[in-house]
Structure formats: structure tokens, C-alpha cells
Short mmCIF file of C-alpha atoms in Angstrom, two decimals:
data_model
loop_
_atom_site.label_atom_id
_atom_site.label_comp_id
_atom_site.label_asym_id
_atom_site.label_seq_id
_atom_site.Cartn_x
_atom_site.Cartn_y
_atom_site.Cartn_z
CA MET A 1 93.94 -8.65 82.12
CA ALA A 2 91.83 -6.64 84.52
CA ASP A 3 88.54 -5.37 83.17
CA GLY A 4 89.75 -1.78 83.36
CA ASP A 5 92.57 -2.71 80.97
CA HIS A 6 90.12 -4.12 78.43
CA PRO A 7 89.85 -1.43 75.72
CA HIS A 8 86.32 -2.44 74.78
CA LEU A 9 84.85 -2.87 78.27
CA ARG A 10 82.49 -0.03 79.04
CA ARG A 11 82.90 1.68 82.41
CA PRO A 12 80.04 2.56 84.80
CA GLY A 13 78.04 5.62 83.83
CA ARG A 14 78.62 5.27 80.09
CA PRO A 15 75.49 4.48 78.07
CA VAL A 16 75.22 1.10 76.45
CA SER A 17 73.00 -0.04 73.62
CA GLY A 18 71.06 -3.24 73.43
CA PRO A 19 69.06 -5.12 76.07
CA HIS A 20 70.37 -5.39 79.60
CA PRO A 21 71.00 -9.04 80.45
CA GLY A 22 69.79 -9.27 84.04
CA ARG A 23 68.72 -7.65 87.27
CA ASP A 24 72.04 -6.02 88.10
CA ARG A 25 72.18 -2.62 86.42
CA ARG A 26 75.94 -2.47 87.06
CA ALA A 27 76.66 -5.48 84.86
CA ARG A 28 79.59 -4.83 82.55
CA ARG A 29 79.55 -4.95 78.77
CA LEU A 30 82.45 -6.03 76.55
CA ASP A 31 82.02 -4.80 72.99
CA ALA A 32 83.55 -6.91 70.24
CA ARG A 33 85.94 -5.50 67.66
CA GLY A 34 85.28 -5.63 63.93
CA GLY A 35 83.39 -3.58 61.41
CA ARG A 36 81.23 -5.78 59.19
CA PRO A 37 78.21 -7.64 60.57
CA ARG A 38 78.91 -10.72 58.40
CA VAL A 39 81.54 -12.16 56.14
CA SER A 40 80.71 -11.72 52.49
CA GLY A 41 80.52 -14.37 49.82
CA ASP A 42 81.98 -17.80 50.50
CA GLY A 43 83.08 -17.31 54.11
CA PRO A 44 86.07 -18.85 55.88
CA ARG A 45 85.83 -22.42 57.14
CA VAL A 46 86.37 -23.01 60.87
CA ALA A 47 86.53 -26.22 62.88
CA VAL A 48 85.11 -26.28 66.40
CA VAL A 49 86.45 -29.24 68.34
CA GLY A 50 84.11 -30.07 71.21
CA GLY A 51 80.32 -29.94 71.43
CA GLY A 52 79.84 -28.74 74.99
CA ILE A 53 78.72 -25.28 76.08
CA ALA A 54 81.97 -23.62 74.96
CA GLY A 55 82.02 -25.20 71.51
CA LEU A 56 78.32 -24.59 70.92
CA SER A 57 78.72 -20.95 71.96
CA ALA A 58 81.63 -20.44 69.55
CA ALA A 59 79.88 -22.27 66.70
CA THR A 60 76.73 -20.18 67.15
CA VAL A 61 78.50 -16.82 66.97
CA LEU A 62 80.62 -17.86 63.99
CA ALA A 63 77.74 -19.36 62.00
CA GLU A 64 75.49 -16.37 62.61
CA ARG A 65 78.12 -14.23 60.89
CA GLY A 66 78.43 -16.35 57.78
CA VAL A 67 81.41 -18.51 58.75
CA ARG A 68 81.24 -22.11 57.51
CA VAL A 69 81.48 -24.19 60.68
CA VAL A 70 82.16 -27.88 61.17
CA LEU A 71 81.54 -28.99 64.77
CA PHE A 72 83.34 -32.15 65.91
CA GLU A 73 82.18 -34.00 69.04
CA ARG A 74 83.77 -37.31 70.01
CA ASP A 75 80.67 -38.50 71.94
CA ALA A 76 77.40 -39.51 70.33
CA GLN A 77 75.55 -36.49 71.73
CA LEU A 78 76.07 -32.76 72.22
CA GLY A 79 76.23 -31.00 75.56
CA GLY A 80 79.60 -31.99 77.00
CA ARG A 81 79.21 -32.29 80.76
CA LEU A 82 75.52 -31.40 80.29
CA ALA A 83 74.86 -34.16 77.77
CA GLY A 84 72.03 -36.66 78.12
CA TRP A 85 71.16 -39.99 76.57
CA GLY A 86 68.31 -42.45 76.55
CA THR A 87 68.08 -45.50 78.79
CA ARG A 88 65.44 -48.18 79.47
CA LEU A 89 64.51 -48.81 83.10
CA ALA A 90 63.71 -52.15 84.68
CA ASP A 91 59.96 -51.36 84.57
CA GLY A 92 60.17 -50.82 80.80
CA SER A 93 60.06 -47.03 80.97
CA GLU A 94 62.20 -44.92 78.68
CA ALA A 95 64.20 -42.30 80.57
CA THR A 96 66.97 -39.79 79.93
CA MET A 97 70.15 -40.15 81.98
CA SER A 98 72.72 -37.38 82.32
CA ARG A 99 75.80 -36.42 84.29
CA GLY A 100 73.66 -34.71 86.86
CA PHE A 101 72.09 -31.58 88.23
CA HIS A 102 73.42 -28.15 87.18
CA ALA A 103 72.24 -24.81 88.53
CA PHE A 104 71.63 -22.06 85.96
CA PHE A 105 72.35 -19.00 88.07
CA ARG A 106 70.87 -15.71 86.99
CA GLN A 107 74.34 -14.16 86.65
CA TYR A 108 75.01 -16.46 83.70
CA TYR A 109 74.35 -13.68 81.19
CA ASN A 110 76.23 -15.21 78.26
CA LEU A 111 74.97 -18.75 78.72
CA ARG A 112 71.45 -17.36 78.83
CA ALA A 113 72.15 -15.37 75.68
CA LEU A 114 73.07 -18.64 73.96
CA LEU A 115 69.90 -20.35 75.16
CA ARG A 116 67.77 -17.42 73.99
CA ARG A 117 68.66 -18.31 70.39
CA THR A 118 66.01 -21.03 70.58
CA ASP A 119 64.02 -19.94 73.65
CA PRO A 120 63.82 -16.12 73.71
CA GLY A 121 61.79 -16.00 76.92
CA LEU A 122 63.78 -18.78 78.62
CA HIS A 123 60.52 -20.59 79.30
CA GLY A 124 62.45 -23.87 79.28
CA LEU A 125 63.95 -22.90 82.64
CA ILE A 126 62.11 -22.88 85.96
CA GLY A 127 63.29 -21.22 89.15
CA LEU A 128 63.68 -23.20 92.38
CA PRO A 129 62.39 -21.29 95.42
CA ASP A 130 65.54 -21.62 97.54
CA TYR A 131 69.14 -22.81 97.69
CA PRO A 132 69.09 -24.71 101.01
CA LEU A 133 72.27 -26.01 102.66
CA ARG A 134 72.12 -28.53 105.50
CA HIS A 135 74.83 -29.76 107.86
CA ARG A 136 74.65 -33.09 109.60
CA ASP A 137 74.64 -31.38 113.01
CA GLY A 138 71.20 -29.97 112.19
CA GLY A 139 72.15 -26.49 110.98
CA GLN A 140 70.50 -25.31 107.78
CA ASP A 141 70.87 -22.15 105.74
CA GLY A 142 69.00 -20.80 102.76
CA PHE A 143 69.00 -17.77 100.50
CA ALA A 144 65.35 -17.21 99.59
CA ARG A 145 64.90 -14.41 102.16
CA VAL A 146 68.40 -12.93 101.87
CA PRO A 147 68.47 -9.50 100.14
CA ARG A 148 70.09 -9.68 96.73
CA THR A 149 71.75 -6.27 96.58
CA PRO A 150 75.29 -6.06 98.00
CA PRO A 151 76.29 -5.39 100.73
CA LEU A 152 72.80 -6.09 102.13
CA SER A 153 73.18 -9.66 100.85
CA ALA A 154 76.05 -10.36 103.25
CA ILE A 155 74.45 -8.47 106.13
CA GLY A 156 71.14 -10.26 105.58
CA PHE A 157 72.82 -13.65 105.45
CA VAL A 158 74.57 -13.07 108.77
CA ALA A 159 71.37 -11.73 110.34
CA GLN A 160 69.32 -14.77 109.31
CA SER A 161 71.87 -17.59 109.41
CA PRO A 162 71.77 -20.04 112.32
CA SER A 163 75.37 -21.02 111.50
CA PHE A 164 76.85 -17.52 111.40
CA GLY A 165 75.83 -15.19 114.22
CA TRP A 166 76.86 -11.66 115.09
CA ARG A 167 79.03 -12.93 117.95
CA ASP A 168 81.13 -14.76 115.39
CA LEU A 169 82.15 -11.44 113.83
CA GLY A 170 84.22 -10.61 116.89
CA ARG A 171 86.19 -13.83 116.52
CA MET A 172 87.05 -13.27 112.89
CA ASN A 173 90.22 -11.76 111.46
CA PRO A 174 88.85 -8.78 109.52
CA ARG A 175 92.14 -7.97 107.84
CA ALA A 176 92.34 -11.44 106.32
CA ALA A 177 88.76 -11.05 105.03
CA LEU A 178 89.45 -7.77 103.20
CA PRO A 179 90.12 -9.44 99.80
CA LEU A 180 86.44 -10.42 99.72
CA LEU A 181 85.45 -6.75 99.51
CA ASP A 182 87.19 -5.89 96.25
CA VAL A 183 87.66 -8.72 93.80
CA ALA A 184 89.21 -7.95 90.41
CA VAL A 185 90.71 -10.12 87.69
CA PRO A 186 93.64 -10.84 87.45
CA GLY A 187 94.42 -9.21 90.82
CA VAL A 188 92.60 -11.92 92.77
CA TYR A 189 94.84 -14.55 91.18
CA GLU A 190 97.99 -12.56 91.78
CA ALA A 191 97.08 -12.24 95.46
CA LEU A 192 95.50 -15.61 96.28
CA ASP A 193 96.27 -18.27 93.66
CA GLY A 194 99.13 -19.52 95.82
CA VAL A 195 96.81 -20.13 98.81
CA SER A 196 94.34 -22.99 99.25
CA ALA A 197 90.68 -22.32 99.94
CA THR A 198 91.05 -24.14 103.27
CA ASP A 199 93.97 -22.01 104.40
CA PHE A 200 92.27 -18.79 103.32
CA LEU A 201 89.14 -19.59 105.33
CA ALA A 202 91.27 -20.61 108.31
CA SER A 203 93.08 -17.26 108.19
CA ILE A 204 89.74 -15.44 108.37
CA ARG A 205 88.65 -17.65 111.29
CA PHE A 206 85.23 -18.31 109.85
CA PRO A 207 82.87 -20.10 112.24
CA GLU A 208 83.13 -23.82 111.64
CA ALA A 209 79.45 -24.24 110.78
CA ALA A 210 79.49 -21.34 108.33
CA HIS A 211 82.71 -22.70 106.85
CA HIS A 212 81.03 -26.02 106.09
CA LEU A 213 77.73 -24.65 104.90
CA ALA A 214 78.41 -21.43 103.06
CA PHE A 215 81.86 -22.12 101.65
CA GLU A 216 82.83 -25.78 101.58
CA VAL A 217 79.61 -26.61 99.72
CA PHE A 218 80.46 -23.93 97.16
CA SER A 219 84.09 -24.96 96.79
CA ARG A 220 83.13 -28.57 96.19
CA SER A 221 80.99 -27.41 93.26
CA PHE A 222 84.39 -27.16 91.55
CA PHE A 223 84.63 -30.96 92.07
CA ALA A 224 87.65 -30.41 94.31
CA ASP A 225 88.58 -30.70 97.95
CA PRO A 226 88.96 -27.19 99.45
CA ALA A 227 92.50 -28.12 100.54
CA THR A 228 93.59 -28.36 96.89
CA LEU A 229 91.41 -25.60 95.41
CA SER A 230 92.95 -22.19 94.73
CA ALA A 231 91.58 -19.59 97.14
CA ALA A 232 91.39 -17.20 94.18
CA GLU A 233 88.63 -19.31 92.60
CA LEU A 234 86.66 -19.46 95.86
CA VAL A 235 86.94 -15.70 96.41
CA LEU A 236 86.00 -15.00 92.78
CA MET A 237 82.93 -17.20 93.17
CA PHE A 238 81.99 -15.36 96.36
CA HIS A 239 82.16 -12.12 94.38
CA ILE A 240 80.16 -13.43 91.41
CA TYR A 241 77.29 -14.87 93.42
CA PHE A 242 77.21 -12.89 96.64
CA LEU A 243 79.02 -9.56 97.01
CA GLY A 244 79.53 -8.58 93.38
CA SER A 245 76.11 -8.88 91.78
CA SER A 246 72.43 -8.31 92.53
CA GLU A 247 71.08 -11.59 91.17
CA GLY A 248 71.70 -13.42 94.44
CA LEU A 249 72.12 -17.16 94.96
CA LEU A 250 68.81 -18.37 93.58
CA PHE A 251 68.88 -20.25 90.30
CA ASP A 252 66.90 -21.93 87.54
CA VAL A 253 66.89 -25.48 86.22
CA PRO A 254 65.67 -26.91 82.89
CA ARG A 255 62.05 -28.08 82.84
CA GLU A 256 63.01 -31.13 80.77
CA PRO A 257 66.21 -33.20 80.41
CA PHE A 258 69.17 -31.39 78.88
CA PRO A 259 68.86 -32.77 75.31
CA GLN A 260 65.16 -31.97 74.94
CA ALA A 261 65.32 -28.60 76.70
CA LEU A 262 68.65 -27.26 75.44
CA TRP A 263 70.75 -29.09 72.89
CA ASP A 264 68.28 -30.60 70.43
CA PRO A 265 66.73 -27.17 69.69
CA LEU A 266 70.18 -25.58 69.44
CA ALA A 267 71.38 -28.32 67.05
CA ARG A 268 68.39 -27.61 64.81
CA TYR A 269 69.15 -23.90 64.97
CA LEU A 270 72.80 -24.48 64.01
CA GLY A 271 71.76 -26.81 61.22
CA GLY A 272 69.59 -24.03 59.84
CA LEU A 273 72.68 -21.81 59.77
CA GLY A 274 74.58 -24.40 57.74
CA VAL A 275 76.69 -25.84 60.57
CA GLU A 276 77.86 -29.38 59.90
CA ILE A 277 77.63 -31.31 63.17
CA ARG A 278 79.69 -34.49 63.36
CA THR A 279 78.99 -36.34 66.58
CA GLY A 280 80.86 -39.54 67.34
CA THR A 281 83.91 -38.07 65.60
CA ALA A 282 87.21 -37.51 67.40
CA VAL A 283 89.95 -35.18 66.14
CA ARG A 284 93.35 -36.87 66.25
CA ASP A 285 95.70 -33.89 65.82
CA VAL A 286 95.98 -30.30 64.56
CA ARG A 287 98.75 -29.16 62.21
CA PRO A 288 99.53 -25.60 61.03
CA VAL A 289 99.75 -25.30 57.25
CA GLY A 290 101.57 -22.29 55.87
CA GLU A 291 100.65 -19.01 57.56
CA ASP A 292 96.87 -19.04 57.28
CA ARG A 293 95.51 -22.58 57.44
CA VAL A 294 95.34 -25.57 59.76
CA GLU A 295 94.75 -29.24 59.07
CA LEU A 296 92.84 -31.56 61.40
CA GLY A 297 93.43 -35.28 61.44
CA VAL A 298 89.97 -36.83 61.39
CA ALA A 299 89.07 -40.46 60.71
CA GLY A 300 92.37 -41.21 59.00
CA ALA A 301 92.23 -38.17 56.72
CA ALA A 302 93.37 -34.54 56.84
CA GLU A 303 90.85 -31.69 56.53
CA GLY A 304 91.81 -28.08 55.97
CA PHE A 305 90.36 -25.05 57.77
CA ASP A 306 91.01 -21.34 58.15
CA GLY A 307 90.85 -21.54 61.94
CA VAL A 308 90.09 -23.86 64.83
CA VAL A 309 88.41 -23.52 68.22
CA LEU A 310 89.70 -26.04 70.75
CA ALA A 311 86.71 -26.43 73.09
CA LEU A 312 87.65 -29.64 74.89
CA ASP A 313 87.73 -30.75 78.49
CA THR A 314 91.07 -30.84 80.31
CA GLY A 315 92.01 -34.39 79.36
CA GLY A 316 90.87 -33.97 75.78
CA LEU A 317 92.83 -30.75 75.31
CA ARG A 318 95.94 -32.27 76.85
CA THR A 319 95.71 -35.33 74.59
CA LEU A 320 95.07 -33.38 71.40
CA VAL A 321 97.85 -30.86 72.07
CA GLY A 322 100.23 -33.67 72.99
CA ALA A 323 99.54 -35.27 69.60
CA SER A 324 100.13 -31.96 67.76
CA PRO A 325 103.85 -31.24 68.07
CA GLN A 326 103.78 -28.22 65.74
CA LEU A 327 100.83 -26.48 67.39
CA VAL A 328 101.40 -22.88 68.67
CA GLY A 329 104.71 -23.28 70.50
CA ALA A 330 106.67 -25.50 72.88
CA ALA A 331 106.06 -23.37 76.00
CA TRP A 332 102.33 -23.23 75.35
CA ARG A 333 102.13 -26.99 74.76
CA ALA A 334 104.09 -27.62 77.97
CA SER A 335 101.69 -25.48 80.01
CA VAL A 336 98.71 -27.37 78.59
CA GLY A 337 100.48 -30.61 79.48
CA ARG A 338 100.64 -29.51 83.12
CA LEU A 339 96.88 -29.03 83.43
CA ARG A 340 95.29 -31.33 85.98
CA THR A 341 91.92 -33.02 86.21
CA ALA A 342 89.82 -32.93 89.37
CA PRO A 343 89.28 -36.16 91.35
CA PRO A 344 86.47 -38.47 90.24
CA PHE A 345 82.87 -37.74 91.09
CA LEU A 346 79.75 -39.86 91.23
CA VAL A 347 76.20 -39.10 90.10
CA SER A 348 73.65 -41.68 91.27
CA ARG A 349 70.08 -41.45 90.00
CA LEU A 350 67.50 -43.60 91.75
CA TRP A 351 63.99 -44.39 90.60
CA LEU A 352 62.10 -45.16 93.84
CA SER A 353 58.77 -46.94 94.29
CA ALA A 354 57.47 -44.41 96.81
CA PRO A 355 57.49 -40.60 96.92
CA VAL A 356 59.71 -38.51 99.12
CA ALA A 357 57.93 -36.29 101.62
CA ALA A 358 55.95 -33.47 100.04
CA ASP A 359 57.95 -30.74 101.80
CA ARG A 360 61.34 -31.87 100.47
CA HIS A 361 63.30 -29.34 98.43
CA GLY A 362 63.94 -29.85 94.75
CA PHE A 363 67.64 -29.39 95.56
CA LEU A 364 69.50 -29.61 98.86
CA GLY A 365 73.21 -29.00 99.41
CA THR A 366 74.65 -31.13 102.21
CA SER A 367 77.77 -31.20 104.37
CA GLY A 368 79.00 -33.70 106.92
CA PHE A 369 77.09 -36.64 105.43
CA GLY A 370 80.06 -38.83 104.56
CA GLY A 371 80.68 -37.74 100.99
CA LEU A 372 77.11 -36.88 99.99
CA ASP A 373 77.30 -33.36 98.56
CA ASN A 374 73.73 -32.77 97.44
CA VAL A 375 70.34 -34.35 96.86
CA SER A 376 67.96 -33.48 94.02
CA VAL A 377 64.35 -34.60 93.81
CA LEU A 378 64.02 -34.42 90.04
CA ASP A 379 60.28 -35.00 89.88
CA ARG A 380 59.81 -31.66 91.65
CA TRP A 381 60.94 -29.77 88.53
CA GLU A 382 61.91 -32.00 85.58
CA GLY A 383 58.97 -32.91 83.38
CA GLU A 384 60.12 -36.38 82.39
CA ALA A 385 60.79 -37.40 85.99
CA HIS A 386 57.52 -35.81 87.12
CA ARG A 387 55.51 -37.79 84.57
CA TRP A 388 57.21 -41.02 85.68
CA ALA A 389 56.42 -40.24 89.32
CA LEU A 390 52.75 -39.51 88.52
CA ARG A 391 52.45 -42.73 86.54
CA THR A 392 54.10 -44.98 89.13
CA GLY A 393 53.49 -43.22 92.44
CA GLY A 394 57.25 -43.13 93.04
CA SER A 395 59.97 -40.50 92.88
CA VAL A 396 63.24 -39.81 91.08
CA VAL A 397 66.14 -38.80 93.29
CA GLU A 398 69.69 -37.87 92.32
CA LEU A 399 72.75 -37.94 94.60
CA HIS A 400 76.16 -36.35 94.00
CA ALA A 401 79.55 -37.10 95.55
CA TYR A 402 82.39 -34.80 94.49
CA ALA A 403 86.13 -35.29 94.85
CA VAL A 404 85.92 -38.98 95.75
CA GLY A 405 89.07 -39.96 97.63
CA PRO A 406 91.74 -42.20 96.11
CA GLY A 407 91.32 -45.92 96.57
CA ARG A 408 87.58 -45.79 97.25
CA ARG A 409 85.72 -48.71 95.68
CA ARG A 410 82.86 -47.76 93.38
CA ALA A 411 80.39 -50.14 95.01
CA GLU A 412 81.30 -48.81 98.44
CA VAL A 413 80.71 -45.19 97.41
CA GLU A 414 77.46 -45.95 95.59
CA GLU A 415 76.06 -47.90 98.56
CA GLY A 416 77.26 -45.22 100.96
CA LEU A 417 75.34 -42.49 99.12
CA VAL A 418 72.11 -44.48 99.36
CA ARG A 419 72.63 -44.93 103.11
CA ARG A 420 73.22 -41.20 103.49
CA LEU A 421 70.07 -40.42 101.50
CA ARG A 422 68.09 -42.48 104.00
CA GLU A 423 69.65 -40.44 106.78
CA VAL A 424 68.84 -37.10 105.13
CA TYR A 425 65.35 -38.16 103.94
CA PRO A 426 64.36 -41.09 106.24
CA GLU A 427 61.15 -41.89 104.31
CA THR A 428 63.27 -43.16 101.41
CA ALA A 429 64.31 -46.16 103.54
CA ARG A 430 60.79 -47.55 103.05
CA ALA A 431 60.89 -47.16 99.26
CA GLY A 432 61.84 -49.95 96.91
CA LEU A 433 64.49 -49.38 94.26
CA VAL A 434 62.89 -49.68 90.82
CA ASP A 435 66.18 -48.96 89.06
CA ALA A 436 69.40 -46.98 89.38
CA ARG A 437 72.07 -45.46 87.17
CA HIS A 438 75.54 -44.50 88.39
CA GLU A 439 77.79 -42.17 86.42
CA TRP A 440 81.46 -42.12 87.43
CA ARG A 441 83.45 -39.35 85.74
CA GLU A 442 86.88 -37.78 86.07
CA ASP A 443 87.05 -35.00 83.49
CA CYS A 444 86.51 -31.68 85.29
CA PRO A 445 89.33 -29.11 85.45
CA LEU A 446 91.20 -28.81 88.74
CA PHE A 447 91.91 -25.22 89.72
CA THR A 448 94.77 -26.21 91.92
CA VAL A 449 96.82 -23.92 94.12
CA GLY A 450 99.26 -22.03 91.91
CA GLY A 451 97.80 -23.44 88.70
CA HIS A 452 96.34 -20.28 87.18
CA ARG A 453 99.52 -19.41 85.26
CA ASP A 454 99.37 -22.71 83.34
CA ARG A 455 95.76 -22.37 82.23
CA PRO A 456 95.50 -21.29 78.60
CA GLY A 457 93.91 -18.04 77.57
CA VAL A 458 91.45 -17.74 74.71
CA ARG A 459 94.22 -16.47 72.42
CA THR A 460 97.22 -18.74 71.94
CA GLY A 461 99.69 -16.56 70.03
CA ASP A 462 98.65 -18.21 66.76
CA VAL A 463 95.72 -16.26 65.28
CA ARG A 464 94.38 -19.45 63.69
CA VAL A 465 94.03 -21.28 67.00
CA VAL A 466 91.84 -20.26 69.95
CA VAL A 467 90.75 -22.11 73.09
CA ALA A 468 87.41 -22.16 74.92
CA GLY A 469 86.08 -23.95 77.99
CA ASP A 470 85.58 -23.62 81.72
CA LEU A 471 89.32 -24.21 82.24
CA VAL A 472 90.27 -21.09 80.23
CA ARG A 473 91.55 -17.77 81.59
CA THR A 474 89.23 -15.06 80.25
CA GLY A 475 90.36 -11.98 82.21
CA LEU A 476 86.73 -11.57 83.32
CA PRO A 477 84.82 -12.47 86.52
CA VAL A 478 83.11 -15.65 85.31
CA ALA A 479 83.13 -19.26 86.49
CA LEU A 480 81.78 -22.73 85.77
CA MET A 481 79.18 -22.92 82.97
CA GLU A 482 79.30 -19.16 82.43
CA ARG A 483 83.06 -19.29 81.89
CA ALA A 484 82.49 -21.94 79.22
CA ALA A 485 79.90 -19.83 77.38
CA THR A 486 81.88 -16.60 77.77
CA SER A 487 85.10 -18.16 76.50
CA GLY A 488 83.21 -19.60 73.54
CA PHE A 489 81.97 -16.13 72.59
CA LEU A 490 85.44 -14.65 73.06
CA ALA A 491 87.06 -17.40 70.99
CA ALA A 492 84.65 -16.76 68.11
CA ASN A 493 85.27 -13.01 68.43
CA ALA A 494 89.03 -13.50 68.24
CA LEU A 495 88.71 -15.41 64.96
CA LEU A 496 86.20 -12.93 63.53
CA GLU A 497 88.68 -10.09 64.07
CA ARG A 498 90.85 -11.66 61.35
CA TRP A 499 88.10 -11.02 58.83
CA ASP A 500 87.05 -7.62 60.25
CA VAL A 501 83.68 -9.02 61.31
CA ARG A 502 81.97 -7.73 64.43
CA GLY A 503 81.60 -10.41 67.09
CA GLU A 504 79.28 -11.06 70.02
CA THR A 505 78.75 -8.63 72.90
CA VAL A 506 79.82 -10.19 76.21
CA TRP A 507 78.40 -9.26 79.62
CA THR A 508 79.76 -9.95 83.10
CA VAL A 509 78.91 -9.09 86.68
CA PRO A 510 80.64 -5.93 87.99
CA ALA A 511 84.38 -6.51 87.92
CA ARG A 512 85.18 -4.74 91.20
CA GLY A 513 83.68 -4.66 94.67
CA ARG A 514 80.31 -2.90 94.78
CA SER A 515 80.95 -0.78 97.89
CA ALA A 516 83.31 2.22 97.72
CA VAL A 517 84.03 1.79 101.43
CA GLY A 518 84.78 -1.88 100.92
CA ARG A 519 87.12 -1.15 98.02
CA ALA A 520 88.95 1.46 100.11
CA LEU A 521 89.37 -0.96 103.01
CA ALA A 522 90.63 -3.70 100.71
CA GLU A 523 93.15 -1.32 99.15
CA LEU A 524 94.33 -0.24 102.60
CA GLY A 525 94.78 -3.88 103.50
CA ARG A 526 96.81 -4.51 100.35
CA ARG A 527 99.06 -1.54 101.01
CA THR A 528 99.72 -2.34 104.66
CA SER A 529 100.39 -5.98 103.82
CA ARG A 530 103.25 -4.81 101.58
CA VAL A 531 104.85 -2.69 104.31
CA PRO A 532 107.89 -4.50 105.81
#
């Protein structure tokens, strides 16, 4: 559904109430249906299956409105792909390991709204000064000095970028680039979901260096090779972060590890609202009961609920739906069964005996370094790592490798990342390795070419059952962590409508291209492309 088709999405120029979520005054507001602010008396009982961002977002909205929530999480800790857990290092230090660096972009209005429940001023986040991208051939781009307001953002990037000069504009195919100027949902999927990100960039004839730096780095943040990633997702991301909003490409990171900064405070908040949190508890199946109830198979027993939010990762959703033969309908279950998981990725965290050079960035995106996708120097911004570095005189460095190719041996990839680190930051070759942790995972959604039609929406056709997560179609211009938070809010809102309770307001970046001229050119391109 395009935003203009959303009956509760306010259009530009209409006044809105409540605080504005960010810098961009054209951000769009989706008002929730429902009349009452809370359910009265003994409220309905809802199960939320999954304790990541999506499940926590849904549980928060429901509990705040008087719904009795039971949150099930199969792992021992909350946070999903942003979970963290304790570990003891070889030097005896206690540390928190996680699944790696995540950037909290300033367009993440709904995720930030969730975090404000326990940190109203978002003081637990700290901004990094730049988003640098380096190619092995020596080229490096950044976004600190790029204007944030479209279209000046694109013009400023071209003017300042060593990898994308004005002469390159004459070599590009402007007609093929027109979709970038007016991105709307679901139109972007209708036009580009059948094209790979690689083929789309090739059709535009982007300069090779700019291709690697400004786009391949972004596409691999979806944990996928650009050759398998839907061009629609890449173009949507370009709109969200670059041409569609005024927040730019700078971002924040948590000042402390994820549990301490984010999830422990939120768990206490939910507990105060009466939410029952069951970590280490997997849900076996979901069965409809009559017309109004569902039963969940948990720990060998059946528990009844008035509704359920399925907020699982791709593999977890596929497994649970496959074990629930009466859930929703056969066509819906078949589409869930066709969902794919992205290739494996590696997060390597190294505790080094010597510091990296003082001028190194807290985060650096890389391309052309043999599978190394980025380097984070955690002691530049994470308190726990910083305290360890001060105490030992060392440093804490994290390396990521996305979309690891089939057949690659774990030891080979882990050793290769360390070699590449020494190439990117040569001083690390002289540092001893105090300890290391390597996290291999394969549980991110794959937004494959042509796969959008199989992704579930928030609503399933059964009013008792809703879905949330970063794999979900929302009909709104959101991606990654923000899609998880947004879908969690929307899933809670869909259930609250049953009880005539007003849900959570949802915000997004502008849902169309910012420039009237750009929108007109894109429309002209669409029309001429349909002429035989």
C-alpha cells in the first residue's frame, strides 16, 4: 500500500499534534485507529513470540494500553540480533559480547520512540562524527561535510567525493537513474523487485569506485551480495538515508553494550507494566481455537491467548509456521515457507594489547579488502571497551564479514579478517592478541530478487495473528532496525483495533521524492518506458 492510500497517513501541509520526531519537518505521521486510550478491566491476553526489537516494540505498545502480555524468547537474553551476553577474557576481565556493531541512524523515528520509554533524552546514544568508507585502491569518502537536505545532499556528495566526479555524470545513463528521484512504496517494488542491485547499478553506469564505496557497502549491510539483493531494497535505502530525508548519513551508537544501554532498562519498564517475560522459552506451535482465541504450545503444554504477535527471525518464523498446520491459511503458510535466509556472516571481536592509532575512526566501512566489510574501534565510543583499554593500554576492535561465500572454512575467514585488519590499520600488526570472540550467524532475512511478494505483511487475514520483524512488508519507507520497530508498533495497533483501543503513532521519512522536478522527471521516465 502506498502511503497516499493509507487512510490515516497525514499529507504535507496538514497540522499534526504531538512532538516531531526528528530534523526533517516533512516526516510523515501515521495515526492509529481506535477510540479508547486503554482497555478497561481485565484486559485481553496476548502472546508476543520473539524478544528482539519487533517483539519488544509490540509488547511495549500493548502493555501500555492495559493488555496482559506474555513475551516468549527462545534465547537466554532479550535483544534478538542486538542481544549481548557476558564472557570472561583470558586476562580475567569480564566483558560483554554481542553480534556486532549496529548504526542507529537519525531517521529511525520509531526505534528511537521505543528507546525513549527508558531514556527520554536518548543520552545512552552518542553520535560518531563521520561515516567513512574506504576502498583498497586508496579512495575514501565520508558524509560529515555533506549537506543533509535533499537534493543538496546528492550534489554535495558528488562535489566532495574523490570517487565520483562531475566528469562521471556525462558517462551515466540518466534515464536509468530516474527511479532514484521518486521512491514510493509499493511502487518501488513493482518497478524494481525483479532486478538485482548489481544490474540496476550497471544500467545507470555508476563509476566503479562510487559503485563500490557508496552503494556496495550499503547493500552489504543487508548481509547479502548485491547480485542477489533486490534493487528495490537498495533504491529504498538510498531514499531513506540520502535523497528522501534531511537527517543525512550520520548516526549514533550506544554508549554501553546493548543489554546495559537498551534492553535491561526496557525489561524493567515492561515488568513494571505487568509484562511476563519468559526468556529461554521456545514456542512449539500456534493453533486457532474457535473464532477468537489461539493456543500456543509451550514446554509441553498449551496456553490460551486472545491474540499473538509473531516477531521471529526468518528461520524461526518458517519453523513455527511449518509446525502450525491450521494457522491462517495454506497460501499464507506456503509463502512463509519460501522465505530465504541471507548467507552467513562473521563478527570477530579482538582484544589487543596495544592501541590503534589515535586518528582512527570509531567505525570504517571498507570495500575491496577480501571480505572485510567494516572495522569498529569499540573503545572509541563504548564505555565498557573504553574502560578495558584504559586499564590495559590496549584496544578493542571488531571486524565484520557479510555474505560469506559457500564452502569457506571458518578458520580461514577468521584468519583472513585479521590479516585484512593489519592491512587497513598497520599498527595492529605489532599488537598482541589478548583474546578473541568469533560469532558466526546465518539468520538475517534475504531480500532476494523477486521475493517481495512472498514476504508477509503485518496483517495475516486472521485478526488474532499478526507478524512483526525486519522481514515484514509494512507499506512504508522503512528498513533494517527501523522496519523491525515500525512493524512491531503496527502489529500492536492491528490487535488493539479489535478492542477499539487507540494504538501508537508511527512516523516515517517522506514517502515520495523531495524535489517536484525530480518527481516529474521520474514520472516522465515511467511513462516513456511503457511506450512500445
